Short mmCIF file of C-alpha atoms in Angstrom, two decimals:
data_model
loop_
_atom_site.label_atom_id
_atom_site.label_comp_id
_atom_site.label_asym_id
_atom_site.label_seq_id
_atom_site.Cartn_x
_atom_site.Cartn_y
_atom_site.Cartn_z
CA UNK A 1 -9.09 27.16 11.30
CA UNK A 2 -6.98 25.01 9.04
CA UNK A 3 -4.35 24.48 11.59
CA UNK A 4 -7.22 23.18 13.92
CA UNK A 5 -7.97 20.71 11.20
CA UNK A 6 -4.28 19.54 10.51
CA UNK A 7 -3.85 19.22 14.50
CA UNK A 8 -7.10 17.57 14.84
CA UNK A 9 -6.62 14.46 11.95
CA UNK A 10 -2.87 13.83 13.78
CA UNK A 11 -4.59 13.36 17.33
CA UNK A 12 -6.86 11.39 15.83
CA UNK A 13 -4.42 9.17 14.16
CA UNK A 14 -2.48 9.13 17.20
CA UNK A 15 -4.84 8.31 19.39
CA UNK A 16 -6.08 5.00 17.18
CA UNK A 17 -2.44 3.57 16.63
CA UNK A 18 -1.90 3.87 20.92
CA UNK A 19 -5.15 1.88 21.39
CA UNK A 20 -4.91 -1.09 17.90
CA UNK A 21 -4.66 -4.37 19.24
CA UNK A 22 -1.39 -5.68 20.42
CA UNK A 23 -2.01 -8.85 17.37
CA UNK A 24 -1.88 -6.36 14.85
CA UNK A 25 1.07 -4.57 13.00
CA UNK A 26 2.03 -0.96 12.23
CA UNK A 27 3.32 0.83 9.16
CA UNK A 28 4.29 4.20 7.65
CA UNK A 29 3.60 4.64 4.00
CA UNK A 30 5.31 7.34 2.34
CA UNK A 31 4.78 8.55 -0.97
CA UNK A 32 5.69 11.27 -3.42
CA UNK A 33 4.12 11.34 -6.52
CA UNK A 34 4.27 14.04 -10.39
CA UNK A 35 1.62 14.59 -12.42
CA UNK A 36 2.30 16.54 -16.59
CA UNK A 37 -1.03 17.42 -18.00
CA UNK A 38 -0.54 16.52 -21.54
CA UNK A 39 -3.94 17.94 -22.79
CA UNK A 40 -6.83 18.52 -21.25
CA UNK A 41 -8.19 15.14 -20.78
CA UNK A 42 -4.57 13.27 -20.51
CA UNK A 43 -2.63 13.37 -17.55
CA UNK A 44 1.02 11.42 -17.63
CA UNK A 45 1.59 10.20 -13.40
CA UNK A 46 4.51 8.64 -11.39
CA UNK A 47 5.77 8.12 -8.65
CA UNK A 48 8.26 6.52 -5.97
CA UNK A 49 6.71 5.11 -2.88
CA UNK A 50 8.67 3.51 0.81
CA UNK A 51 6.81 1.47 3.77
CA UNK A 52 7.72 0.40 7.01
CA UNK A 53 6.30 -2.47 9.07
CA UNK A 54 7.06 -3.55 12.39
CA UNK A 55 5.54 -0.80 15.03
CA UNK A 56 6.59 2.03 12.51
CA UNK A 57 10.40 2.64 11.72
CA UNK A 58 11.50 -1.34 12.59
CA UNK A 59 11.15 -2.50 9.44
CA UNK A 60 11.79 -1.67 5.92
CA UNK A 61 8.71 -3.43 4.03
CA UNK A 62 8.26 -2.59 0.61
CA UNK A 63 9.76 -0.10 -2.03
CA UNK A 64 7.99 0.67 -5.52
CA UNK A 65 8.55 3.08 -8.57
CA UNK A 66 5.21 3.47 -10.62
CA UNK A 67 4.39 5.26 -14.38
CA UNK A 68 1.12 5.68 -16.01
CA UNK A 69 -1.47 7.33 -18.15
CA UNK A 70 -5.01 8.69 -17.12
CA UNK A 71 -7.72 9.57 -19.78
CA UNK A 72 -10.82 11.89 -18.85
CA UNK A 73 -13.40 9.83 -20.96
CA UNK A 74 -16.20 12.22 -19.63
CA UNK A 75 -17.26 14.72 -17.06
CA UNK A 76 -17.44 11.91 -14.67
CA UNK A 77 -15.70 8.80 -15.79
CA UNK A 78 -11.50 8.25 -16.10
CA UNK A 79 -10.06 5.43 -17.36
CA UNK A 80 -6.24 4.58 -16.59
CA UNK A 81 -3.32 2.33 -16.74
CA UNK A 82 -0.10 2.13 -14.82
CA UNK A 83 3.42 0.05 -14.30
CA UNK A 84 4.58 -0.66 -10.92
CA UNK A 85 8.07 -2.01 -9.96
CA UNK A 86 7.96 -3.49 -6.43
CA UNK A 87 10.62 -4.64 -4.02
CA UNK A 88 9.39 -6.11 -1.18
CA UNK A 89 11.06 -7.60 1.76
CA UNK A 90 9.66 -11.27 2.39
CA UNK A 91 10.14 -13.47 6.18
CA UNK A 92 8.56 -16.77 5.49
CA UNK A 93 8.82 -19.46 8.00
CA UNK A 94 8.12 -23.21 6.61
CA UNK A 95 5.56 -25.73 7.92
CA UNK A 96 7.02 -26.64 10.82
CA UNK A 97 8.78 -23.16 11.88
CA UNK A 98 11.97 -25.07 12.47
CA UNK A 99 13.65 -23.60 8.80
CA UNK A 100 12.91 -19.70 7.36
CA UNK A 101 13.77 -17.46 4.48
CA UNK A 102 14.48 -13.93 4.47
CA UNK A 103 14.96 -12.01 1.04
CA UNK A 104 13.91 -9.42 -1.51
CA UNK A 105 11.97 -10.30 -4.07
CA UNK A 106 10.68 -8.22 -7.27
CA UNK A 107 7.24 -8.09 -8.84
CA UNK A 108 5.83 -6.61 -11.64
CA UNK A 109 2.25 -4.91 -11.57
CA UNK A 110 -0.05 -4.02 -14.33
CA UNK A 111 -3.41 -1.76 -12.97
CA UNK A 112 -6.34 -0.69 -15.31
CA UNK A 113 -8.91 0.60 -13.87
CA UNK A 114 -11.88 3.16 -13.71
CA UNK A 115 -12.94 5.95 -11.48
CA UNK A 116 -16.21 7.21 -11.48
CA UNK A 117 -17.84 10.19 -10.03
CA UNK A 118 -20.57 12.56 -9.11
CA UNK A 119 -20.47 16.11 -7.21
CA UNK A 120 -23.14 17.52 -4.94
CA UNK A 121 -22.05 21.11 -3.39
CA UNK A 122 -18.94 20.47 -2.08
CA UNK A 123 -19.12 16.72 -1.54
CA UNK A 124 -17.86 13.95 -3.97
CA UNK A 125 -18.34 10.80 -4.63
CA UNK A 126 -15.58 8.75 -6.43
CA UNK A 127 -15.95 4.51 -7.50
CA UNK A 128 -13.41 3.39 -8.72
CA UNK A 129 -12.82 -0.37 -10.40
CA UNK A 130 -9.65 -1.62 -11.07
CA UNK A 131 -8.29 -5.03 -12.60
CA UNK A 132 -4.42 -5.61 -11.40
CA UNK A 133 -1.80 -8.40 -12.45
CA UNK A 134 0.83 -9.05 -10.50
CA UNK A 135 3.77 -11.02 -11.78
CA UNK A 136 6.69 -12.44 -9.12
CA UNK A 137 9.91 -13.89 -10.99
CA UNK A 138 11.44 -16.91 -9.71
CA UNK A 139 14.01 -16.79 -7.05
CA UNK A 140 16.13 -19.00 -5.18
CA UNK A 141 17.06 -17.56 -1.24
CA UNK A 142 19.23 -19.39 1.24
CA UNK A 143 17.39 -21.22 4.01
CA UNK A 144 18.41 -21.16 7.77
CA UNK A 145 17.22 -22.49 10.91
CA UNK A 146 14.87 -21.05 13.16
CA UNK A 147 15.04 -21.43 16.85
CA UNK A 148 12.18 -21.07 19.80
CA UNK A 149 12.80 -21.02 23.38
CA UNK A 150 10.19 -21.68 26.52
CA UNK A 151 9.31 -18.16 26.21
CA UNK A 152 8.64 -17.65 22.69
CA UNK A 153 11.64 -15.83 21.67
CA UNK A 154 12.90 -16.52 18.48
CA UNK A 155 16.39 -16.71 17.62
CA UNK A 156 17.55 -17.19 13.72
CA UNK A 157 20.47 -18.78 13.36
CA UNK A 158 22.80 -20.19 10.80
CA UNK A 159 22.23 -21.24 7.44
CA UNK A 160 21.33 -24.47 7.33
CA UNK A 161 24.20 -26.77 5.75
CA UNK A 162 24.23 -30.00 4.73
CA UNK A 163 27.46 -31.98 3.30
CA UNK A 164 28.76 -28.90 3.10
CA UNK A 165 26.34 -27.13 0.74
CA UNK A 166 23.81 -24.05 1.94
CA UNK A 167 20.39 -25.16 1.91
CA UNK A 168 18.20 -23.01 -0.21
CA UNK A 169 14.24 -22.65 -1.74
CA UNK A 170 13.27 -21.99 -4.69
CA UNK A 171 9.78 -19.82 -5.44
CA UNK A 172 8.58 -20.39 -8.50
CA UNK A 173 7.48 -17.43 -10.94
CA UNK A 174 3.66 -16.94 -10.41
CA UNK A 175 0.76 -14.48 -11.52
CA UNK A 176 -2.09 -13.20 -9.75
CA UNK A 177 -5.06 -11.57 -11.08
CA UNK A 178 -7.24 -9.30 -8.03
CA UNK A 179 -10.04 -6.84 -8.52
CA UNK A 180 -10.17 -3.99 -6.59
CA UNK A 181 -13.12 -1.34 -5.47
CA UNK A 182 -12.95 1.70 -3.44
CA UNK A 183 -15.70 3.82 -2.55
CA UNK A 184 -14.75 7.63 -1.50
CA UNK A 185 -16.19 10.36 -0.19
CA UNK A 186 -14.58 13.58 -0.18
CA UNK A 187 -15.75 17.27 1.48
CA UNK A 188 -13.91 20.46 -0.03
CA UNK A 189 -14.02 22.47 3.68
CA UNK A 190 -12.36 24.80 2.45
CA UNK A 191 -9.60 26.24 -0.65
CA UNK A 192 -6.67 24.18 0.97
CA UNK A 193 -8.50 21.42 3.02
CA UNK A 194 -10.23 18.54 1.62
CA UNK A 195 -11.03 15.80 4.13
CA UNK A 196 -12.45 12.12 2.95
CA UNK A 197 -13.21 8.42 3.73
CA UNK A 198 -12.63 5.65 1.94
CA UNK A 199 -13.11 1.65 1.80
CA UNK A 200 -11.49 -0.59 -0.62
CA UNK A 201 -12.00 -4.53 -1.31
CA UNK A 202 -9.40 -6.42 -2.94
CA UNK A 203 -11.42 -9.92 -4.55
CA UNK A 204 -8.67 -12.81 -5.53
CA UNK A 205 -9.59 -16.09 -7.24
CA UNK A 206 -11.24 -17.41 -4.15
CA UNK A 207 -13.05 -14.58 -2.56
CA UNK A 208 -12.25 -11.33 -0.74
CA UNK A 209 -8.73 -11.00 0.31
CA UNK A 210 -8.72 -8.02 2.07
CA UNK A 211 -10.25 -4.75 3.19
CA UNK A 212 -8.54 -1.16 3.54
CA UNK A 213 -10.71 1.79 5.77
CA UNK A 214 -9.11 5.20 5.62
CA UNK A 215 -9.91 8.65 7.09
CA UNK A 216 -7.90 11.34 6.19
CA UNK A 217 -7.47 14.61 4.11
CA UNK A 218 -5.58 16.34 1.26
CA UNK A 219 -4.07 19.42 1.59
CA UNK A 220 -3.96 21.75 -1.15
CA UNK A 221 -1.04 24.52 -0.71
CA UNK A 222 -1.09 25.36 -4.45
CA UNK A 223 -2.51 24.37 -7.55
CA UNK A 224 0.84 22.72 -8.11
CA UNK A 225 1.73 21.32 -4.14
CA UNK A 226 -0.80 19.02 -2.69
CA UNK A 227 0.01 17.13 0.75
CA UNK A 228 -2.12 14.35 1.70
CA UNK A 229 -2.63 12.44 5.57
CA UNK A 230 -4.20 9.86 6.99
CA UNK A 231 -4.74 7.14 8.80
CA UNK A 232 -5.63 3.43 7.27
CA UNK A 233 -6.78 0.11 8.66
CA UNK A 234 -6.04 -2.94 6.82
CA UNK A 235 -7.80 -6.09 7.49
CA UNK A 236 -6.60 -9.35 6.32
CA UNK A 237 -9.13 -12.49 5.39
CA UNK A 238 -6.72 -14.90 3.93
CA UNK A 239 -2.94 -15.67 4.89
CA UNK A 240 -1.14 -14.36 2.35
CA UNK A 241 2.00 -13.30 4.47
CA UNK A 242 0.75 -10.05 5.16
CA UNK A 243 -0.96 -8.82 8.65
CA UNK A 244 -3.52 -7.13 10.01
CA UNK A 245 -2.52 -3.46 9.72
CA UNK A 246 -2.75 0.03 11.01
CA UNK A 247 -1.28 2.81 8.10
CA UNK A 248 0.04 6.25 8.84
CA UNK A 249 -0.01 7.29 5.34
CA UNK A 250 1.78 10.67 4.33
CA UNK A 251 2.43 11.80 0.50
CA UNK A 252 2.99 14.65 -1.71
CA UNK A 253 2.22 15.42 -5.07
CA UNK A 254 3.82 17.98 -7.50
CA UNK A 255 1.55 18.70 -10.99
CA UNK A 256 2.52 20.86 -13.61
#
């Protein structure tokens, strides 16, 4: 039975990254993740976390580190706070896509938030709000040019020079405030297998930003080793240098 299930979710994330549209991009998210009970209502979490972009293994994306603290308020409401450390690899092309910049660049990220939920049998129900800061440092990158032929191909060249001297940018530092709200729903089938569905908003200044659908299941080996797959969509509103997305998310998780 449970291999069924574990063959069943890969086909079925298979089968939606052959058919996504050509427009949008592919990732793999990997994850691996510790959780110390401290008591019985604090738990201490971190974790170290890799994506791709790019159809899948072209790309390096993003890398993070993450720490934080979650607080069992009640029977069915948590309340938590965590640190992330990001590193993400930024292509911008300017205005007129003659000149581009290609760099690393960290942020800081501050998340509060609060999970709510209610059981019925073997089905949950899980809201959870959360407020996050994000805080990118200034940086100055190199600029170069940025060729295209007839057939769209584009070539990056040199830097771009001028009496001598490299051209470069400078981003300024700058904070951004989003909200964020998933809704999940989550079936224990059986010991090990716990399959779910999920949708998360992410509201900026201006209005929604984006939208993440997921469909996937953890898989509980022990009390102690917990895999989790699935498959996400990510759907972009505003241009914010990120695309529309299809996820093959994979991640373990070791508590003690």
């Amino acid at each position: 039975m449970e291999r069924r299930i574990l063959i069943l979710t890969v086909l079925a994330a298979a089968a939606t990254l052959q058919t996504r549209a050509q427009s949008d991009d592919f990732g793999i998210w990997t994850e691996a993740n510790i959780e110390k009970k401290l008591s019985s209502r604090l738990t201490l979490e971190g974790g170290l976390e890799l994506r791709t972009r790019d159809d899948g293994f072209g790309e390096l994306d993003r890398w993070s580190v993450s720490a934080g603290l979650e607080y069992k308020l009640t029977d069915w409401l948590k309340a938590g706070v965590s640190y992330s450390l990001l590193d993400d690899h930024n292509h911008k092309v300017n205005n007129s896509g003659k000149k581009y910049s290609d760099y690393w660049g960290l942020r800081h990220r501050l998340n509060v938030s609060l999970t709510a939920s209610q059981q019925w049998g073997n089905l949950t129900a899980s809201l959870r709000e959360r407020w996050q800061y994000t805080y990118r440092p200034e940086k100055t990158v190199d600029r170069y040019w940025n060729y295209t032929d007839d057939d769209d191909d584009r070539y990056y060249g040199e830097p771009v020079v001028k009496g001598g001297v490299t051209e470069t940018h400078t981003y300024r530092g700058k904070g951004s405030n989003k909200w964020r709200n998933r809704l999940q729903l989550k079936y224990k089938l059986t010991k090990q297998w716990r399959p779910y569905v999920s949708a998360e908003s992410t509201v900026g200044g201006s209005g929604l930003d984006k939208m993440r659908y997921a469909a996937g299941t953890e898989i509980r080996l022990t009390k102690q080793h917990v895999f989790d797959l699935h498959y996400m969509y990510q759907h972009i509103y505003k241009d914010d240098d990120e695309a529309n997305r299809h996820i093959l998310g994979i991640g373990y998780t070791f508590k003690f």
